[in-house]
Amino acid sequence: MKFKFSEELLSLFRDFYTMTNGINISIYESPCHISQYDMSMNYSNCVVYPSIDMGNVFCKAIRSSCTVDEQCLQCDAYYANICHKSEKITVYRCHLGFLEAQIPIGVDGENAAILFLGQVSDGERSEEHFENLWFRLRLLDREYFTDDKKQYFRTMYNKIHFMSEGQFSGYCSFLYTVSRDWFARGFVTRCSE
C-alpha cells in the first residue's frame, strides 16, 4: 500500500449516502478489483460506505454468479484504466446498463486512488425493466439465475437506487470538486515504504 485513507472519509461517505438517498461510494488505491464471488481478490486498502456487506443488495446478489462477477470485474477494470490514464471523471454504464462512475484522486501529481460510485438506474422501476434485466442475467448464467430464484432477485431489484443521469453526473462533479483537497486535509496520505 502506498496510500492511507483517513477514517474521516467514512463519515463523509455516510453523509453523501444520506444526501443522495442511497448511492454507494468507495475509495480504492489504484488499481481496484472488488469481487463478490471471490473475496480473495478484494483489496483491503479501501474505505467503503455502506460496507460491502450492506451495499447495493441487487448488485451483490447477482455477483454471486461467477460469470456475472467476472463481467463486473472486467467492466470495472476497463473504466478504472480509462479514469487512471485520463485523470478525469469517467461516467459510464456497466455491462448491465447501470450508471457508475470513477473519479481520480491525486496526491502530489500522482493518481493515488479512485473514488467509485454507482449501481444506479436511470430507467423507470417497472416489471418490464426487471424482466429485461432478468433476461440478460439468464443469458449470462442460466444455471445460476433459475426460475425458483426469480422472486428473490425481484425483491433485490426493488432496492436499486433510481435517479436521472443528469443528477448522477451532478453528484460526480460535486465529488470531483470536493475531493481535490483531500490530500491537503489529510484524508489521503502517503505511507512510508
PDB file of C-alpha atoms in Angstrom:
ATOM      1  CA  MET A   1       0.000   0.000   0.000  1.00  0.00           C
ATOM      2  CA  LYS A   2       1.322   3.377  -0.961  1.00  0.00           C
ATOM      3  CA  PHE A   3      -1.530   5.479   0.398  1.00  0.00           C
ATOM      4  CA  LYS A   4      -3.606   5.576   3.551  1.00  0.00           C
ATOM      5  CA  PHE A   5      -7.216   6.737   3.736  1.00  0.00           C
ATOM      6  CA  SER A   6      -8.483   8.563   6.807  1.00  0.00           C
ATOM      7  CA  GLU A   7     -11.447   7.180   8.724  1.00  0.00           C
ATOM      8  CA  GLU A   8     -12.912  10.687   8.364  1.00  0.00           C
ATOM      9  CA  LEU A   9     -13.789   9.675   4.809  1.00  0.00           C
ATOM     10  CA  LEU A  10     -16.242   7.145   6.220  1.00  0.00           C
ATOM     11  CA  SER A  11     -18.190   9.971   7.864  1.00  0.00           C
ATOM     12  CA  LEU A  12     -18.105  11.980   4.626  1.00  0.00           C
ATOM     13  CA  PHE A  13     -19.262   8.945   2.623  1.00  0.00           C
ATOM     14  CA  ARG A  14     -22.079   8.311   5.110  1.00  0.00           C
ATOM     15  CA  ASP A  15     -23.234  11.914   4.616  1.00  0.00           C
ATOM     16  CA  PHE A  16     -23.039  11.527   0.831  1.00  0.00           C
ATOM     17  CA  TYR A  17     -25.062   8.295   1.030  1.00  0.00           C
ATOM     18  CA  THR A  18     -27.728  10.109   3.081  1.00  0.00           C
ATOM     19  CA  MET A  19     -27.683  13.202   0.843  1.00  0.00           C
ATOM     20  CA  THR A  20     -28.176  11.128  -2.321  1.00  0.00           C
ATOM     21  CA  ASN A  21     -30.738   8.847  -0.707  1.00  0.00           C
ATOM     22  CA  GLY A  22     -28.602   5.763  -1.126  1.00  0.00           C
ATOM     23  CA  ILE A  23     -25.743   5.968  -3.653  1.00  0.00           C
ATOM     24  CA  ASN A  24     -22.900   3.615  -2.699  1.00  0.00           C
ATOM     25  CA  ILE A  25     -19.467   5.243  -2.544  1.00  0.00           C
ATOM     26  CA  SER A  26     -15.971   3.903  -2.007  1.00  0.00           C
ATOM     27  CA  ILE A  27     -12.322   4.798  -2.475  1.00  0.00           C
ATOM     28  CA  TYR A  28      -9.665   2.304  -3.529  1.00  0.00           C
ATOM     29  CA  GLU A  29      -5.990   2.533  -4.200  1.00  0.00           C
ATOM     30  CA  SER A  30      -5.403   2.045  -7.926  1.00  0.00           C
ATOM     31  CA  PRO A  31      -5.887  -0.444  -9.454  1.00  0.00           C
ATOM     32  CA  CYS A  32      -9.097  -1.706  -7.887  1.00  0.00           C
ATOM     33  CA  HIS A  33     -10.628  -5.156  -8.202  1.00  0.00           C
ATOM     34  CA  ILE A  34     -13.621  -5.860  -5.997  1.00  0.00           C
ATOM     35  CA  SER A  35     -15.297  -9.237  -6.327  1.00  0.00           C
ATOM     36  CA  GLN A  36     -18.441 -10.515  -4.649  1.00  0.00           C
ATOM     37  CA  TYR A  37     -17.716 -14.048  -5.819  1.00  0.00           C
ATOM     38  CA  ASP A  38     -14.026 -14.370  -4.953  1.00  0.00           C
ATOM     39  CA  MET A  39     -13.279 -12.408  -1.776  1.00  0.00           C
ATOM     40  CA  SER A  40      -9.552 -13.224  -2.042  1.00  0.00           C
ATOM     41  CA  MET A  41      -9.342 -10.731  -4.928  1.00  0.00           C
ATOM     42  CA  ASN A  42     -10.531  -7.809  -2.835  1.00  0.00           C
ATOM     43  CA  TYR A  43      -8.143  -5.031  -1.943  1.00  0.00           C
ATOM     44  CA  SER A  44      -8.023  -4.213   1.750  1.00  0.00           C
ATOM     45  CA  ASN A  45      -6.827  -0.643   1.201  1.00  0.00           C
ATOM     46  CA  CYS A  46     -10.207   0.987   0.866  1.00  0.00           C
ATOM     47  CA  VAL A  47     -12.984   2.908   2.559  1.00  0.00           C
ATOM     48  CA  VAL A  48     -16.500   1.851   1.611  1.00  0.00           C
ATOM     49  CA  TYR A  49     -19.960   3.110   2.570  1.00  0.00           C
ATOM     50  CA  PRO A  50     -22.169   1.327   3.027  1.00  0.00           C
ATOM     51  CA  SER A  51     -19.940  -1.619   3.853  1.00  0.00           C
ATOM     52  CA  ILE A  52     -19.611  -4.374   1.281  1.00  0.00           C
ATOM     53  CA  ASP A  53     -21.923  -6.450   3.481  1.00  0.00           C
ATOM     54  CA  MET A  54     -24.687  -3.842   3.406  1.00  0.00           C
ATOM     55  CA  GLY A  55     -24.098  -2.376  -0.059  1.00  0.00           C
ATOM     56  CA  ASN A  56     -26.456  -2.433  -3.003  1.00  0.00           C
ATOM     57  CA  VAL A  57     -28.114  -5.756  -2.410  1.00  0.00           C
ATOM     58  CA  PHE A  58     -29.081  -6.352  -6.024  1.00  0.00           C
ATOM     59  CA  CYS A  59     -25.564  -5.988  -7.402  1.00  0.00           C
ATOM     60  CA  LYS A  60     -24.128  -8.011  -4.528  1.00  0.00           C
ATOM     61  CA  ALA A  61     -26.708 -10.756  -5.108  1.00  0.00           C
ATOM     62  CA  ILE A  62     -26.169 -11.050  -8.858  1.00  0.00           C
ATOM     63  CA  ARG A  63     -22.393 -11.040  -8.408  1.00  0.00           C
ATOM     64  CA  SER A  64     -22.713 -14.306  -6.503  1.00  0.00           C
ATOM     65  CA  SER A  65     -22.724 -15.737 -10.014  1.00  0.00           C
ATOM     66  CA  CYS A  66     -19.113 -16.336 -11.050  1.00  0.00           C
ATOM     67  CA  THR A  67     -19.973 -15.353 -14.627  1.00  0.00           C
ATOM     68  CA  VAL A  68     -21.631 -12.057 -13.684  1.00  0.00           C
ATOM     69  CA  ASP A  69     -18.878 -11.260 -11.182  1.00  0.00           C
ATOM     70  CA  GLU A  70     -16.240 -11.764 -13.875  1.00  0.00           C
ATOM     71  CA  GLN A  71     -18.148  -9.435 -16.232  1.00  0.00           C
ATOM     72  CA  CYS A  72     -18.350  -6.811 -13.453  1.00  0.00           C
ATOM     73  CA  LEU A  73     -14.623  -7.114 -12.717  1.00  0.00           C
ATOM     74  CA  GLN A  74     -13.759  -6.666 -16.397  1.00  0.00           C
ATOM     75  CA  CYS A  75     -16.077  -3.665 -16.688  1.00  0.00           C
ATOM     76  CA  ASP A  76     -14.690  -2.002 -13.530  1.00  0.00           C
ATOM     77  CA  ALA A  77     -11.070  -2.651 -14.589  1.00  0.00           C
ATOM     78  CA  TYR A  78     -11.669  -1.276 -18.096  1.00  0.00           C
ATOM     79  CA  TYR A  79     -13.108   2.007 -16.818  1.00  0.00           C
ATOM     80  CA  ALA A  80     -10.593   2.256 -13.948  1.00  0.00           C
ATOM     81  CA  ASN A  81      -7.854   2.172 -16.564  1.00  0.00           C
ATOM     82  CA  ILE A  82      -9.543   4.965 -18.539  1.00  0.00           C
ATOM     83  CA  CYS A  83     -10.035   7.028 -15.369  1.00  0.00           C
ATOM     84  CA  HIS A  84      -6.452   6.446 -14.238  1.00  0.00           C
ATOM     85  CA  LYS A  85      -4.932   7.425 -17.596  1.00  0.00           C
ATOM     86  CA  SER A  86      -7.203  10.394 -18.334  1.00  0.00           C
ATOM     87  CA  GLU A  87      -7.214  11.689 -14.739  1.00  0.00           C
ATOM     88  CA  LYS A  88     -10.823  12.736 -15.385  1.00  0.00           C
ATOM     89  CA  ILE A  89     -14.240  11.698 -14.128  1.00  0.00           C
ATOM     90  CA  THR A  90     -15.370   8.614 -16.008  1.00  0.00           C
ATOM     91  CA  VAL A  91     -19.156   8.147 -16.015  1.00  0.00           C
ATOM     92  CA  TYR A  92     -20.339   5.009 -17.801  1.00  0.00           C
ATOM     93  CA  ARG A  93     -22.913   2.274 -17.979  1.00  0.00           C
ATOM     94  CA  CYS A  94     -21.853  -1.101 -16.672  1.00  0.00           C
ATOM     95  CA  HIS A  95     -22.392  -4.246 -18.735  1.00  0.00           C
ATOM     96  CA  LEU A  96     -25.947  -4.485 -17.344  1.00  0.00           C
ATOM     97  CA  GLY A  97     -26.808  -0.842 -18.019  1.00  0.00           C
ATOM     98  CA  PHE A  98     -26.413   0.664 -14.535  1.00  0.00           C
ATOM     99  CA  LEU A  99     -24.803   4.079 -14.148  1.00  0.00           C
ATOM    100  CA  GLU A 100     -21.414   4.041 -12.444  1.00  0.00           C
ATOM    101  CA  ALA A 101     -18.535   6.484 -12.144  1.00  0.00           C
ATOM    102  CA  GLN A 102     -14.888   6.510 -11.243  1.00  0.00           C
ATOM    103  CA  ILE A 103     -13.217   9.710 -10.093  1.00  0.00           C
ATOM    104  CA  PRO A 104      -9.416  10.061  -9.831  1.00  0.00           C
ATOM    105  CA  ILE A 105      -7.887  11.183  -6.535  1.00  0.00           C
ATOM    106  CA  GLY A 106      -4.494  12.817  -6.987  1.00  0.00           C
ATOM    107  CA  VAL A 107      -1.655  13.143  -4.489  1.00  0.00           C
ATOM    108  CA  ASP A 108       1.372  15.261  -5.463  1.00  0.00           C
ATOM    109  CA  GLY A 109       0.580  14.835  -9.153  1.00  0.00           C
ATOM    110  CA  GLU A 110       0.241  11.067  -8.824  1.00  0.00           C
ATOM    111  CA  ASN A 111      -3.082   9.332  -9.362  1.00  0.00           C
ATOM    112  CA  ALA A 112      -3.317   7.798  -5.888  1.00  0.00           C
ATOM    113  CA  ALA A 113      -6.769   6.307  -5.833  1.00  0.00           C
ATOM    114  CA  ILE A 114     -10.118   6.047  -7.489  1.00  0.00           C
ATOM    115  CA  LEU A 115     -13.400   7.131  -5.987  1.00  0.00           C
ATOM    116  CA  PHE A 116     -16.082   4.733  -7.172  1.00  0.00           C
ATOM    117  CA  LEU A 117     -19.825   5.244  -7.047  1.00  0.00           C
ATOM    118  CA  GLY A 118     -22.805   3.877  -8.781  1.00  0.00           C
ATOM    119  CA  GLN A 119     -25.071   0.917  -9.185  1.00  0.00           C
ATOM    120  CA  VAL A 120     -27.742   3.437 -10.113  1.00  0.00           C
ATOM    121  CA  SER A 121     -30.501   3.015 -12.683  1.00  0.00           C
ATOM    122  CA  ASP A 122     -31.837   5.929 -14.670  1.00  0.00           C
ATOM    123  CA  GLY A 123     -34.662   3.811 -16.039  1.00  0.00           C
ATOM    124  CA  GLU A 124     -38.067   3.527 -14.516  1.00  0.00           C
ATOM    125  CA  ARG A 125     -38.660   0.894 -11.859  1.00  0.00           C
ATOM    126  CA  SER A 126     -41.113  -1.416 -13.562  1.00  0.00           C
ATOM    127  CA  GLU A 127     -41.908  -5.030 -14.190  1.00  0.00           C
ATOM    128  CA  GLU A 128     -40.785  -4.609 -17.811  1.00  0.00           C
ATOM    129  CA  HIS A 129     -37.402  -3.217 -16.696  1.00  0.00           C
ATOM    130  CA  PHE A 130     -36.941  -6.115 -14.280  1.00  0.00           C
ATOM    131  CA  GLU A 131     -37.915  -8.679 -16.927  1.00  0.00           C
ATOM    132  CA  ASN A 132     -35.395  -7.222 -19.397  1.00  0.00           C
ATOM    133  CA  LEU A 133     -32.702  -7.354 -16.730  1.00  0.00           C
ATOM    134  CA  TRP A 134     -33.689 -10.893 -15.765  1.00  0.00           C
ATOM    135  CA  PHE A 135     -33.483 -11.942 -19.419  1.00  0.00           C
ATOM    136  CA  ARG A 136     -29.935 -10.546 -19.681  1.00  0.00           C
ATOM    137  CA  LEU A 137     -28.889 -12.265 -16.447  1.00  0.00           C
ATOM    138  CA  ARG A 138     -30.277 -15.588 -17.679  1.00  0.00           C
ATOM    139  CA  LEU A 139     -28.283 -15.204 -20.897  1.00  0.00           C
ATOM    140  CA  LEU A 140     -25.121 -14.744 -18.835  1.00  0.00           C
ATOM    141  CA  ASP A 141     -25.671 -17.619 -16.391  1.00  0.00           C
ATOM    142  CA  ARG A 142     -28.755 -19.773 -16.882  1.00  0.00           C
ATOM    143  CA  GLU A 143     -27.587 -22.269 -14.241  1.00  0.00           C
ATOM    144  CA  TYR A 144     -27.436 -19.623 -11.507  1.00  0.00           C
ATOM    145  CA  PHE A 145     -30.444 -17.469 -12.448  1.00  0.00           C
ATOM    146  CA  THR A 146     -33.105 -20.151 -12.227  1.00  0.00           C
ATOM    147  CA  ASP A 147     -36.874 -19.697 -12.135  1.00  0.00           C
ATOM    148  CA  ASP A 148     -37.043 -20.654  -8.465  1.00  0.00           C
ATOM    149  CA  LYS A 149     -34.748 -17.666  -7.605  1.00  0.00           C
ATOM    150  CA  LYS A 150     -36.624 -15.112  -9.688  1.00  0.00           C
ATOM    151  CA  GLN A 151     -38.761 -13.757  -6.839  1.00  0.00           C
ATOM    152  CA  TYR A 152     -35.695 -13.326  -4.636  1.00  0.00           C
ATOM    153  CA  PHE A 153     -33.984 -11.257  -7.344  1.00  0.00           C
ATOM    154  CA  ARG A 154     -37.182  -9.248  -7.916  1.00  0.00           C
ATOM    155  CA  THR A 155     -37.124  -8.309  -4.209  1.00  0.00           C
ATOM    156  CA  MET A 156     -33.464  -7.273  -4.500  1.00  0.00           C
ATOM    157  CA  TYR A 157     -34.263  -5.325  -7.679  1.00  0.00           C
ATOM    158  CA  ASN A 158     -36.766  -3.209  -5.709  1.00  0.00           C
ATOM    159  CA  LYS A 159     -33.829  -1.894  -3.637  1.00  0.00           C
ATOM    160  CA  ILE A 160     -31.915  -0.478  -6.631  1.00  0.00           C
ATOM    161  CA  HIS A 161     -31.306   3.272  -6.489  1.00  0.00           C
ATOM    162  CA  PHE A 162     -33.054   5.182  -9.316  1.00  0.00           C
ATOM    163  CA  MET A 163     -32.213   8.740 -10.443  1.00  0.00           C
ATOM    164  CA  SER A 164     -31.687  10.661 -13.668  1.00  0.00           C
ATOM    165  CA  GLU A 165     -28.351  10.536 -15.483  1.00  0.00           C
ATOM    166  CA  GLY A 166     -28.115  14.322 -15.016  1.00  0.00           C
ATOM    167  CA  GLN A 167     -28.490  14.028 -11.248  1.00  0.00           C
ATOM    168  CA  PHE A 168     -25.893  11.284 -11.129  1.00  0.00           C
ATOM    169  CA  SER A 169     -23.413  13.287 -13.228  1.00  0.00           C
ATOM    170  CA  GLY A 170     -24.035  16.301 -10.977  1.00  0.00           C
ATOM    171  CA  TYR A 171     -23.133  14.287  -7.891  1.00  0.00           C
ATOM    172  CA  CYS A 172     -19.976  13.086  -9.660  1.00  0.00           C
ATOM    173  CA  SER A 173     -18.918  16.664 -10.484  1.00  0.00           C
ATOM    174  CA  PHE A 174     -19.581  17.706  -6.893  1.00  0.00           C
ATOM    175  CA  LEU A 175     -17.434  14.855  -5.556  1.00  0.00           C
ATOM    176  CA  TYR A 176     -14.633  15.611  -8.009  1.00  0.00           C
ATOM    177  CA  THR A 177     -14.510  19.224  -6.812  1.00  0.00           C
ATOM    178  CA  VAL A 178     -14.697  18.282  -3.129  1.00  0.00           C
ATOM    179  CA  SER A 179     -12.018  15.597  -3.462  1.00  0.00           C
ATOM    180  CA  ARG A 180      -9.375  17.990  -4.864  1.00  0.00           C
ATOM    181  CA  ASP A 181      -8.221  18.994  -1.353  1.00  0.00           C
ATOM    182  CA  TRP A 182      -8.346  15.601   0.361  1.00  0.00           C
ATOM    183  CA  PHE A 183      -4.553  15.295   0.404  1.00  0.00           C
ATOM    184  CA  ALA A 184      -4.170  18.774   1.937  1.00  0.00           C
ATOM    185  CA  ARG A 185      -6.786  17.919   4.561  1.00  0.00           C
ATOM    186  CA  GLY A 186      -5.107  14.616   5.439  1.00  0.00           C
ATOM    187  CA  PHE A 187      -7.916  12.403   4.106  1.00  0.00           C
ATOM    188  CA  VAL A 188      -5.376  10.691   1.827  1.00  0.00           C
ATOM    189  CA  THR A 189      -1.762  10.378   2.980  1.00  0.00           C
ATOM    190  CA  ARG A 190       1.326   8.765   1.538  1.00  0.00           C
ATOM    191  CA  CYS A 191       2.638   5.798   3.501  1.00  0.00           C
ATOM    192  CA  SER A 192       6.339   5.417   4.136  1.00  0.00           C
ATOM    193  CA  GLU A 193       7.639   2.488   2.106  1.00  0.00           C
TER     194      GLU A 193
END
